[in-house]
XYZ file of C-alpha atoms in Angstrom:
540
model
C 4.881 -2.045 13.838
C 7.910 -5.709 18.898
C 10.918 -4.945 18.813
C 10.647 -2.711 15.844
C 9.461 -5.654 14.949
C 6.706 -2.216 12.150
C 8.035 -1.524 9.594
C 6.340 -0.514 10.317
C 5.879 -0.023 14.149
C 6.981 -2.406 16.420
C 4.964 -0.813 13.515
C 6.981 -0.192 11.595
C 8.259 0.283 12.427
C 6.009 -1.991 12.675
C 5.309 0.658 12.836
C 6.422 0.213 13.245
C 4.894 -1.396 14.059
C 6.807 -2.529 17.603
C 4.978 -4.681 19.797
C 4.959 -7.851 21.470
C 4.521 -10.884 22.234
C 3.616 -13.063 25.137
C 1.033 -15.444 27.419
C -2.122 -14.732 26.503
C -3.205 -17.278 23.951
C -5.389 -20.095 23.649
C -7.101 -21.678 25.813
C -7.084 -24.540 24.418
C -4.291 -26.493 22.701
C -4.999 -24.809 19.337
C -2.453 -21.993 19.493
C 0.272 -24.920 20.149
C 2.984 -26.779 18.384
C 1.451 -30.256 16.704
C 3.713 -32.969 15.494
C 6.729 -33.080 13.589
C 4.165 -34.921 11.046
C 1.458 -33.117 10.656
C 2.464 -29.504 8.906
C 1.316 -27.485 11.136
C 3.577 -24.834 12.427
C 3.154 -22.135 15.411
C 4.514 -18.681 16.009
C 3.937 -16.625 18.613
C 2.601 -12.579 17.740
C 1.063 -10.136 20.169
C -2.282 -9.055 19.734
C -2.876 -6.839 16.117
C -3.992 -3.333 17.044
C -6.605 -3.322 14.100
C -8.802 -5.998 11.860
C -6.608 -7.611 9.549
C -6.959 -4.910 6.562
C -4.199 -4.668 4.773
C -4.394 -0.356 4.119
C -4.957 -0.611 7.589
C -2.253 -2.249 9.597
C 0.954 -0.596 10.182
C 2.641 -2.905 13.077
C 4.446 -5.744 12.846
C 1.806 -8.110 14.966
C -1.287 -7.757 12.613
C 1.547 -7.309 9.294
C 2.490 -10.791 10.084
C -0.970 -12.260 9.832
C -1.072 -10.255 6.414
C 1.828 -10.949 4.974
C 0.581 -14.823 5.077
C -2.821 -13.959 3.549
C -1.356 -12.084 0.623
C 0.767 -11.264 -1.963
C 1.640 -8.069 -3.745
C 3.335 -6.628 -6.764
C 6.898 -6.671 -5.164
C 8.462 -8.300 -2.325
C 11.636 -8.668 -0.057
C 13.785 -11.718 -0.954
C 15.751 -13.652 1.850
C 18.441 -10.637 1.090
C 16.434 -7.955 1.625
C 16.196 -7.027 -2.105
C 13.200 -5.703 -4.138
C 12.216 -8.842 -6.120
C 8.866 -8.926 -8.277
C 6.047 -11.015 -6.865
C 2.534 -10.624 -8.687
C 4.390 -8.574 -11.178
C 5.399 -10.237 -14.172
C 6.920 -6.458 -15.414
C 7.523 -3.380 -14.155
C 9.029 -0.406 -16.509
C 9.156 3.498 -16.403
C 11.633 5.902 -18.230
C 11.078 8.437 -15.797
C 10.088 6.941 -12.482
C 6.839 9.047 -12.453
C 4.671 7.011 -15.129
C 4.767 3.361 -14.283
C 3.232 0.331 -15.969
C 2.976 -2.961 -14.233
C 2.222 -6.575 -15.624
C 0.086 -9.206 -14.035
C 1.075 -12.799 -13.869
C -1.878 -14.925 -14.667
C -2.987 -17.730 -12.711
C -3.668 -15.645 -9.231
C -7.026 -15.731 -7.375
C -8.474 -14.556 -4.247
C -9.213 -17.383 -1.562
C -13.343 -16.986 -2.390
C -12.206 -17.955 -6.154
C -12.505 -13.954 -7.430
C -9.554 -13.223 -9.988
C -6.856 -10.718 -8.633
C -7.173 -7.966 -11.412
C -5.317 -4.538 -12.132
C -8.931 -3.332 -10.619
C -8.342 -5.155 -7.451
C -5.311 -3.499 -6.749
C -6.640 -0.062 -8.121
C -10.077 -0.383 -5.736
C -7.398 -0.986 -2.912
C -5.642 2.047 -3.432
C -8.325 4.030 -3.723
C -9.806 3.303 -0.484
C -6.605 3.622 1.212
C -6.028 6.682 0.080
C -9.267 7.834 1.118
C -9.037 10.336 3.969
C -12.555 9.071 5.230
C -11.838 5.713 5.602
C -8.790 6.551 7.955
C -6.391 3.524 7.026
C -3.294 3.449 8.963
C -0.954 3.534 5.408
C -2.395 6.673 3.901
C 0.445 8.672 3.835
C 2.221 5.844 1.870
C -0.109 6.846 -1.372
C 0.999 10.524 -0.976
C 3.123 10.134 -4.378
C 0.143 9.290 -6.534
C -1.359 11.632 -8.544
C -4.724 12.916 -7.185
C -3.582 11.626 -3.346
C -4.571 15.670 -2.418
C -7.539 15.597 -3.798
C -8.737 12.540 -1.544
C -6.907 14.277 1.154
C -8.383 17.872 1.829
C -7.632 17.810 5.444
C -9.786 17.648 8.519
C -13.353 19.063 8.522
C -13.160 18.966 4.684
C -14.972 16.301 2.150
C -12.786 14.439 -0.607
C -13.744 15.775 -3.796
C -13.602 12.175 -4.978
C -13.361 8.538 -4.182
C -10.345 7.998 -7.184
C -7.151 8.545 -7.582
C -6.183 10.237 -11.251
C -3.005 8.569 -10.963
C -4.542 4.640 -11.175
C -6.186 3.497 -14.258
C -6.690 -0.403 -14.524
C -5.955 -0.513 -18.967
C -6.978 -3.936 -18.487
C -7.421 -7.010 -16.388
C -3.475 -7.679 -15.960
C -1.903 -4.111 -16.747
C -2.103 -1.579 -13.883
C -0.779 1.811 -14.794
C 0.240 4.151 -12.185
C 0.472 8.175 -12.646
C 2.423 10.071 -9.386
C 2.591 13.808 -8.982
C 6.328 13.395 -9.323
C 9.358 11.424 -9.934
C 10.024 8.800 -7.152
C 12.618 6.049 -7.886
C 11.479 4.447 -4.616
C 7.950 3.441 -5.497
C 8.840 -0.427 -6.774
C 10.544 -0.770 -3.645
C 7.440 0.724 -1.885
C 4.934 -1.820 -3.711
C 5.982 -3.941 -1.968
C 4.146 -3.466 1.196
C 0.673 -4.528 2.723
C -0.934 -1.308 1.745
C -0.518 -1.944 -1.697
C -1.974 -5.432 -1.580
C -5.264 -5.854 -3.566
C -8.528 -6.606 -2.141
C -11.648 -8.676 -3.503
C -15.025 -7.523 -3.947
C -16.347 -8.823 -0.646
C -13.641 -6.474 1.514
C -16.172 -3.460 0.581
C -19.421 -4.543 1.333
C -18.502 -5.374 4.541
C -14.834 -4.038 5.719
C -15.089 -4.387 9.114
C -16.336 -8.116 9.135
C -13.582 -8.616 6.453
C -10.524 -7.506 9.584
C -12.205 -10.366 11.571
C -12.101 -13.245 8.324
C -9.913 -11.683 5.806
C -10.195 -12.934 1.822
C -6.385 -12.398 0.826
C -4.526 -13.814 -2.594
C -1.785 -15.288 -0.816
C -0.438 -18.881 0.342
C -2.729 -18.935 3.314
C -6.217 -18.618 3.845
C -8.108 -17.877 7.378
C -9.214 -20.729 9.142
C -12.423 -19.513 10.796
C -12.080 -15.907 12.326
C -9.598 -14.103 14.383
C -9.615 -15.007 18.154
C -9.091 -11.837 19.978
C -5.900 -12.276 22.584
C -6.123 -16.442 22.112
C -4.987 -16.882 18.038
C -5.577 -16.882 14.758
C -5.470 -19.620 12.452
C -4.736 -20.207 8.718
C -4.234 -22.756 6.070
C -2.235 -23.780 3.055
C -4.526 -22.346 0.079
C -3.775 -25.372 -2.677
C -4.611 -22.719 -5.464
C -2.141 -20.283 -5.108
C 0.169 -20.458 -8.023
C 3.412 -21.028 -6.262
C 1.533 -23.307 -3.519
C 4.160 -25.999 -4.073
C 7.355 -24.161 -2.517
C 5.277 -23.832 0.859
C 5.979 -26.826 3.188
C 3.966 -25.392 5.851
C 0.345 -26.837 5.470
C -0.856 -24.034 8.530
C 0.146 -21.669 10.691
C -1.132 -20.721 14.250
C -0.442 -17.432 15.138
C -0.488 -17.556 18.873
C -1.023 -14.124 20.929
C 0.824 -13.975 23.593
C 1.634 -10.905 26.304
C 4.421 -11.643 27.769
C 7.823 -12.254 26.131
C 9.271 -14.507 28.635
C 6.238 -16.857 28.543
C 6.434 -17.241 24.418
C 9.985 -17.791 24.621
C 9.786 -20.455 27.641
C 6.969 -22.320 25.084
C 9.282 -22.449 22.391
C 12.179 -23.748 24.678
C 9.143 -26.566 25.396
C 7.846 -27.097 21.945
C 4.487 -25.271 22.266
C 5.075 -22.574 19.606
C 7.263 -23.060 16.561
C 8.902 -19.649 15.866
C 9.280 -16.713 18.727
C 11.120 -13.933 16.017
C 11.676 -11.900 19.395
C 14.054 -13.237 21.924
C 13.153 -11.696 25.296
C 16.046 -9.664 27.600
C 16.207 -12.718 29.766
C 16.591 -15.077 27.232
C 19.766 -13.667 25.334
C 22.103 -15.124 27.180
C 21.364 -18.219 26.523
C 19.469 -18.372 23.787
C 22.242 -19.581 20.893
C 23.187 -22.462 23.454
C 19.573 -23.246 24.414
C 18.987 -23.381 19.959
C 21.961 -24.459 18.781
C 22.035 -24.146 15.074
C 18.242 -22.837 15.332
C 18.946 -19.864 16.858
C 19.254 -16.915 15.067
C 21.217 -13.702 14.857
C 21.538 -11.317 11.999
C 21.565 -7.263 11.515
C 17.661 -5.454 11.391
C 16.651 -2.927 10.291
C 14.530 -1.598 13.224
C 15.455 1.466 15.416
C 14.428 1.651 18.967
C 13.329 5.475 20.368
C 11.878 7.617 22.781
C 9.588 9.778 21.322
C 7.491 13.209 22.608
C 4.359 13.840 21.919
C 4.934 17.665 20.510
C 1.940 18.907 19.109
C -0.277 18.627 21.806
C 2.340 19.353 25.057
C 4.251 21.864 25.234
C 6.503 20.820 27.851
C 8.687 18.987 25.203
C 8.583 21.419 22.279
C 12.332 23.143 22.777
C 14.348 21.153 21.077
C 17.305 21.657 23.497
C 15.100 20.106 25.617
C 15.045 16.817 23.945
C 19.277 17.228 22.501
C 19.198 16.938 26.673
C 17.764 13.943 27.455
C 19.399 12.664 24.697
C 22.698 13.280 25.629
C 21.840 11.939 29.253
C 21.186 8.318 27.611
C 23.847 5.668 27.920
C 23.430 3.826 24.391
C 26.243 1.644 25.097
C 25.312 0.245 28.268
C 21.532 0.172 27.141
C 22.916 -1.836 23.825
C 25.874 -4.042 25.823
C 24.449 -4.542 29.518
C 20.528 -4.376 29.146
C 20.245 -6.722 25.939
C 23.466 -8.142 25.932
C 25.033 -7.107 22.880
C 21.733 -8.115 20.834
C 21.085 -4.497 20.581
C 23.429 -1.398 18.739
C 23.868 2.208 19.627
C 22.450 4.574 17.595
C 23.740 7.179 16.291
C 21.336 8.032 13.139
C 17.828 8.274 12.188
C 18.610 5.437 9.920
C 19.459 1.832 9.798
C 22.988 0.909 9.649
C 21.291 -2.301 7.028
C 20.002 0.690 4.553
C 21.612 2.286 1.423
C 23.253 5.996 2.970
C 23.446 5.271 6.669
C 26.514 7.407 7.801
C 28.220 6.682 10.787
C 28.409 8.721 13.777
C 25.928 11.255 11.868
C 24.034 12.052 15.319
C 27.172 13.065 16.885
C 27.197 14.924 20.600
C 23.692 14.689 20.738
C 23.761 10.518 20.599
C 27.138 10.600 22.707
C 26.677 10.565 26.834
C 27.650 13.572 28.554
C 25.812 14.354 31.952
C 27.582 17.634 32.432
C 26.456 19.188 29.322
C 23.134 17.572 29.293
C 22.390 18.808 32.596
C 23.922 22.189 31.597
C 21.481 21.932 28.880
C 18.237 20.799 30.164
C 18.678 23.632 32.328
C 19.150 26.388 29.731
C 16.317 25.001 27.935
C 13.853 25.393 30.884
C 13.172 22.182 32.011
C 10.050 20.267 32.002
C 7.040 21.261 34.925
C 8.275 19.785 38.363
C 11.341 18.520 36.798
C 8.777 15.766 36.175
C 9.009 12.986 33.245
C 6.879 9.926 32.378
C 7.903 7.523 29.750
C 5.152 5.138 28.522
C 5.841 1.594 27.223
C 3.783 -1.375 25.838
C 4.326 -4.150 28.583
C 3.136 -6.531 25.682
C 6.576 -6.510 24.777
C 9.632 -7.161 26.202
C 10.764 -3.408 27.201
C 10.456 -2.796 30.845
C 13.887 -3.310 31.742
C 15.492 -1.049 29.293
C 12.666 1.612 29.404
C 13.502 1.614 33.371
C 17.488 1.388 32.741
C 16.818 4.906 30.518
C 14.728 6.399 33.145
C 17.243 5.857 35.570
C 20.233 7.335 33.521
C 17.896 10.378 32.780
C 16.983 11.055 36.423
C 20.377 10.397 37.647
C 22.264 12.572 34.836
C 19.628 15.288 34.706
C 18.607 15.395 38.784
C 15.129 14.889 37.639
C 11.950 12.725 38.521
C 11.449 9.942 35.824
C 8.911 6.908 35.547
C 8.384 4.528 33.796
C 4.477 3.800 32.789
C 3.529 0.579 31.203
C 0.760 0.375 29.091
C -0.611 -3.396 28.843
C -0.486 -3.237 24.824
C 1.091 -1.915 22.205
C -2.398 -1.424 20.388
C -3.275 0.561 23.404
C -0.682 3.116 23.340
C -0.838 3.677 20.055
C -4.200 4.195 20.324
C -4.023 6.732 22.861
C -1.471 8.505 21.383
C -3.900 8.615 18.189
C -6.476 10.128 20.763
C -4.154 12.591 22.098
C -4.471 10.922 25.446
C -1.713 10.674 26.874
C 1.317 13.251 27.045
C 4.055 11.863 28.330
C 7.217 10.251 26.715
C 6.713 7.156 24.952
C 8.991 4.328 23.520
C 8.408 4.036 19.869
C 10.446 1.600 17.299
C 10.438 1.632 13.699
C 10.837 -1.455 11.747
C 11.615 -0.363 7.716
C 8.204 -0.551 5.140
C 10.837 -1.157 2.105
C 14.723 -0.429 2.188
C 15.376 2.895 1.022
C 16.311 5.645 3.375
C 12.880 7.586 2.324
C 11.035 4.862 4.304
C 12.783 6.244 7.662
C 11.916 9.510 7.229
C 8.663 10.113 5.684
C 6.233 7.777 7.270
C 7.744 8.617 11.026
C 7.949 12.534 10.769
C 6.006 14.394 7.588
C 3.250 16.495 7.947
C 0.899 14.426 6.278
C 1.837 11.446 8.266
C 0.293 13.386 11.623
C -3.289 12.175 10.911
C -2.882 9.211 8.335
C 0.724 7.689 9.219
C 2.912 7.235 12.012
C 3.690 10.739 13.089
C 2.780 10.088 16.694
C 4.900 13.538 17.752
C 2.743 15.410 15.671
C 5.971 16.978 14.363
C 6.433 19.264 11.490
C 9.190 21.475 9.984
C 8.388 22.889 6.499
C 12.142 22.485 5.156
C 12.196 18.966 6.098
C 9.121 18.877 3.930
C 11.246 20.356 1.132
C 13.940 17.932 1.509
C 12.077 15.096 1.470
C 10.510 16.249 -2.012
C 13.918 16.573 -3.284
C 14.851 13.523 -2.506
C 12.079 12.143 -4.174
C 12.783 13.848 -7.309
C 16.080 13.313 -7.528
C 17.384 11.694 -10.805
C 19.917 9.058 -9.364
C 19.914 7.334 -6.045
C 22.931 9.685 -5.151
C 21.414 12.834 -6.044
C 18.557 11.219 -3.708
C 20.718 10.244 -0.955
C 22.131 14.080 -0.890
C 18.957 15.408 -0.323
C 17.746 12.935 2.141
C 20.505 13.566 4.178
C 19.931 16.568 4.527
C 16.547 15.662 5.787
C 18.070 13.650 8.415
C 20.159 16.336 9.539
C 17.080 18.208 10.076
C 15.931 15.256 12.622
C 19.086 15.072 14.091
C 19.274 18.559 15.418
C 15.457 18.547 16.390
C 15.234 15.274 17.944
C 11.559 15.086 17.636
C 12.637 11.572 18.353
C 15.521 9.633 20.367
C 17.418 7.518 18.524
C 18.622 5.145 21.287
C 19.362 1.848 19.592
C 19.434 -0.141 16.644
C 17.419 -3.606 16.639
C 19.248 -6.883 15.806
C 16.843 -9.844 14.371
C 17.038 -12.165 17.539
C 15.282 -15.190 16.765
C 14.471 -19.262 17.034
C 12.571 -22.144 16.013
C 12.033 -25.245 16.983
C 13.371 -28.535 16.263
C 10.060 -29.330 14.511
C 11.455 -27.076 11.431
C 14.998 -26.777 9.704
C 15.213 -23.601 8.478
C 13.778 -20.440 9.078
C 14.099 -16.763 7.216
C 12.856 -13.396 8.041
C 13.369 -10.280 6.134
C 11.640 -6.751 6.281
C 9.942 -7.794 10.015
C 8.128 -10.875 8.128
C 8.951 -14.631 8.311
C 8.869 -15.873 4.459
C 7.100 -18.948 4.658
C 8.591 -20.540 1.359
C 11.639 -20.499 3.533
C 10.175 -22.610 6.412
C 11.396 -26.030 5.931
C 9.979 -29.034 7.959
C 12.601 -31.387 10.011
């Protein structure tokens, strides 16, 4: 969900999951760096926004925890390709009706055997409309999603999807309601993990101690704003290419103060270099700094549904064109940042460049022309929230300025002291104002940047936090999913895109750059999909 830290928001985005990071953490010494001897590694995360549920956390912060805990079918490879994880097979001749293979040998930390069943009872409560998980939108393509998803003030008509059926222990197959060549890319994240029998007697005490099938187990519970701790689980399979023996996640809310701990050797890994670290962070590292394309996208979104203020879309083309990307991208974050000028990342499969065109390009005498034309906003008044969790006040600010400069309008900038609090808010319809938004990618297909961020169904179980709809984007988006090649589905999605482009439910305002280090404790370091992958993490 940092940075766009989620796929989510950073859930994606984490969410995109895109939070933060920071001081907070323990207050003791056991959210710090140990020796170079011992195993034991720290990285600094910002608090999750929910228990540590897999169907249930779309931000980068809490995905981080989870992507240590388990495993899934699929996974990202230090390349950013679609590899198989728990999946010994997975084959369809028509990308509707898939069957997926088990590899044997995998077992949930309590001992319980990971079984087609486990990942079927998963689904099936994350698809559930009544147990509101964060990633419902992501089962949308599987036959009998609609039927679990009647819409508010209406009862499920069941607890199952039609479209799972466990044939037996290690062969899952998988039914959708139509052809969508992006699903094994889409297995593989967190809300299609499995979950043992203990998550559903008690799912609420499982957030706080999750039982996952990964490389790591919990150590103890989570420690709200200090840390949370976990362990090298010796049965995992593939427990042998993990050098790591633990991991302290340290919470921390301010970006400065993680970074400044790494520089000293208290945390491991900060996978967020703060503003006033960039530039001097490759000479402060050395050859443990990193810097490598992302594929997060940094906005400013409008909360559309519920205040009308921003619903003319000439409104937003506007502020939009008021923006200076370059100097945002160049000045603010000192090159670690790109202008944007699509709804997708320049890292993904049918990015075009330029597609945004005038609207992404500064011009304060049409903007101005523009906003004015459109009607303006009440008291030529606008209020852009941020998460001060994360390190965003200076360019949040920097925008406000350009807009109230280039539009002759009144513009603030409100921090909000956690990302988990303004998305909660916005979830709440609480607050109205303009907020800053980043999208970190789910899976790497161009479907991933478009769905999840700005559907229909994605308004009460995704990350539609405009509330925006537009029934021909709907139509697009099905298209695309249908499409027989990834060309014919690039076409269509495209023309989705375009749809976004002219609406600007959203503003695109930059594209992220994975701005990294670790310590001298550790040699070698990868992150992929918003994730470190801890078979990467080699000791010094």
């Amino acid at each position: 969900m940092r940075g766009a830290k989620s796929a989510t928001w950073v859930a994606g985005a984490i969410i995109v999951a895109m939070a933060a990071t920071a001081c907070g953490g323990g207050k003791d010494n056991a959210g710090g760096s140990s020796s170079k001897s011992d195993g034991i590694v720290s990285m600094e995360i910002g608090e999750p926004q929910n228990g540590l549920v897999p169907s249930n956390t779309y931000e980068t912060e809490g995905g981080e925890v989870v992507h240590a805990l388990f495993v899934g079918l699929t996974k990202l490879d230090a390349d950013n390709k679609i590899v198989d994880d728990m999946a010994q097979s997975i084959e369809t001749t028509d990308s509707k009706v898939w069957t997926i293979k088990l590899k044997p040998g995998y077992t949930f930390h309590n001992g319980e055997k990971v079984t087609a069943k486990s990942f079927v009872d998963a689904w099936n409560y994350g698809a559930n409309q009544d147990n509101a998980q964060q990633t419902n939108a992501l089962f949308s393509h599987i036959d009998g999603y609609a039927d679990l998803n009647p819409g508010e003030g209406k009862k499920p008509k069941t607890d199952k999807l039609s479209g799972l059926q466990a044939v037996d222990d290690s062969t899952l197959k998988v039914t959708l309601t139509a052809p969508f060549s992006a699903f094994k890319a889409q297995l593989s994240f967190n809300a299609f993990f499995p979950l043992p029998e203990a998550f559903f007697k008690d799912p609420k005490g499982f957030g706080e101690a999750p039982i996952g099938n990964g490389p790591y187990e919990m150590k103890g519970k989570v420690k709200h704003n200090e840390s949370i701790s976990v362990v090298k689980f010796d049965k995992f399979p593939e427990a042998s290419k993990y050098a790591v023996k633990g991991i302290n996640f340290k919470v921390y809310s301010n970006a400065d103060t993680a970074y400044r701990d790494l520089q000293g050797g208290s945390i491991d890994i900060d996978d967020s270099i703060p503003t006033s670290g960039l530039a001097t962070y490759k000479q402060d590292l050395g050859d443990r700094a990193i810097d490598e394309s992302d594929s997060g996208v940094g906005y400013i979104g409008f909360p559309l549904k519920y205040n009308k203020a921003f619903q003319n879309p000439d409104l937003r083309k506007a502020i939009s064109m008021s923006i200076d990307r370059k100097t945002i991208a160049d000045k603010i974050f000192l090159g670690s940042r790109m202008p944007a000028d699509d709804f997708i990342s320049p890292i993904i499969p049918g990015y075009r460049q330029g597609a945004c065109g005038d609207a992404c390009t500064l011009n304060p005498t049409e903007a101005k022309k523009l906003y004015q034309e459109s009607g303006g906003l009440p008291g030529d008044t606008l209020e852009i929230g941020y998460n001060a969790d994360g390190d965003h006040k200076a360019w949040i600010e920097a925008v406000a300025n350009q807009i109230q400069t280039n539009l002759g309008i009144k513009v603030t900038a409100k921090p909000f002291e956690q990302f988990q609090t303004i998305l909660n808010d916005l979830d709440a319809k609480k607050y109205s104002g303009g907020f800053r938004m980043g999208w970190n990618m789910d899976y790497p297909n161009m479907e991933n940047y478009l769905r999840p961020i700005f559907s229909k169904d994605a308004i009460a179980n995704g990350s539609n936090y405009a509330g925006y709809t537009n029934p021909e984007f709907e139509k697009l988006l099905a298209a695309g999913d249908k499409a027989a090649t990834d060309a014919d589905a690039q076409k269509e999605y495209h023309a989705a895109d375009d749809i976004l482009l002219k609406e600007m439910p959203y503003i695109p305002v930059y594209f992220y750059k994975l701005n990294a280090g670790y310590s001298d404790k550790l040699s070698a370091v990868k992150i992929a999909g918003g994730n470190v992958l801890w078979d990467t993490v080699k000791l010094a």
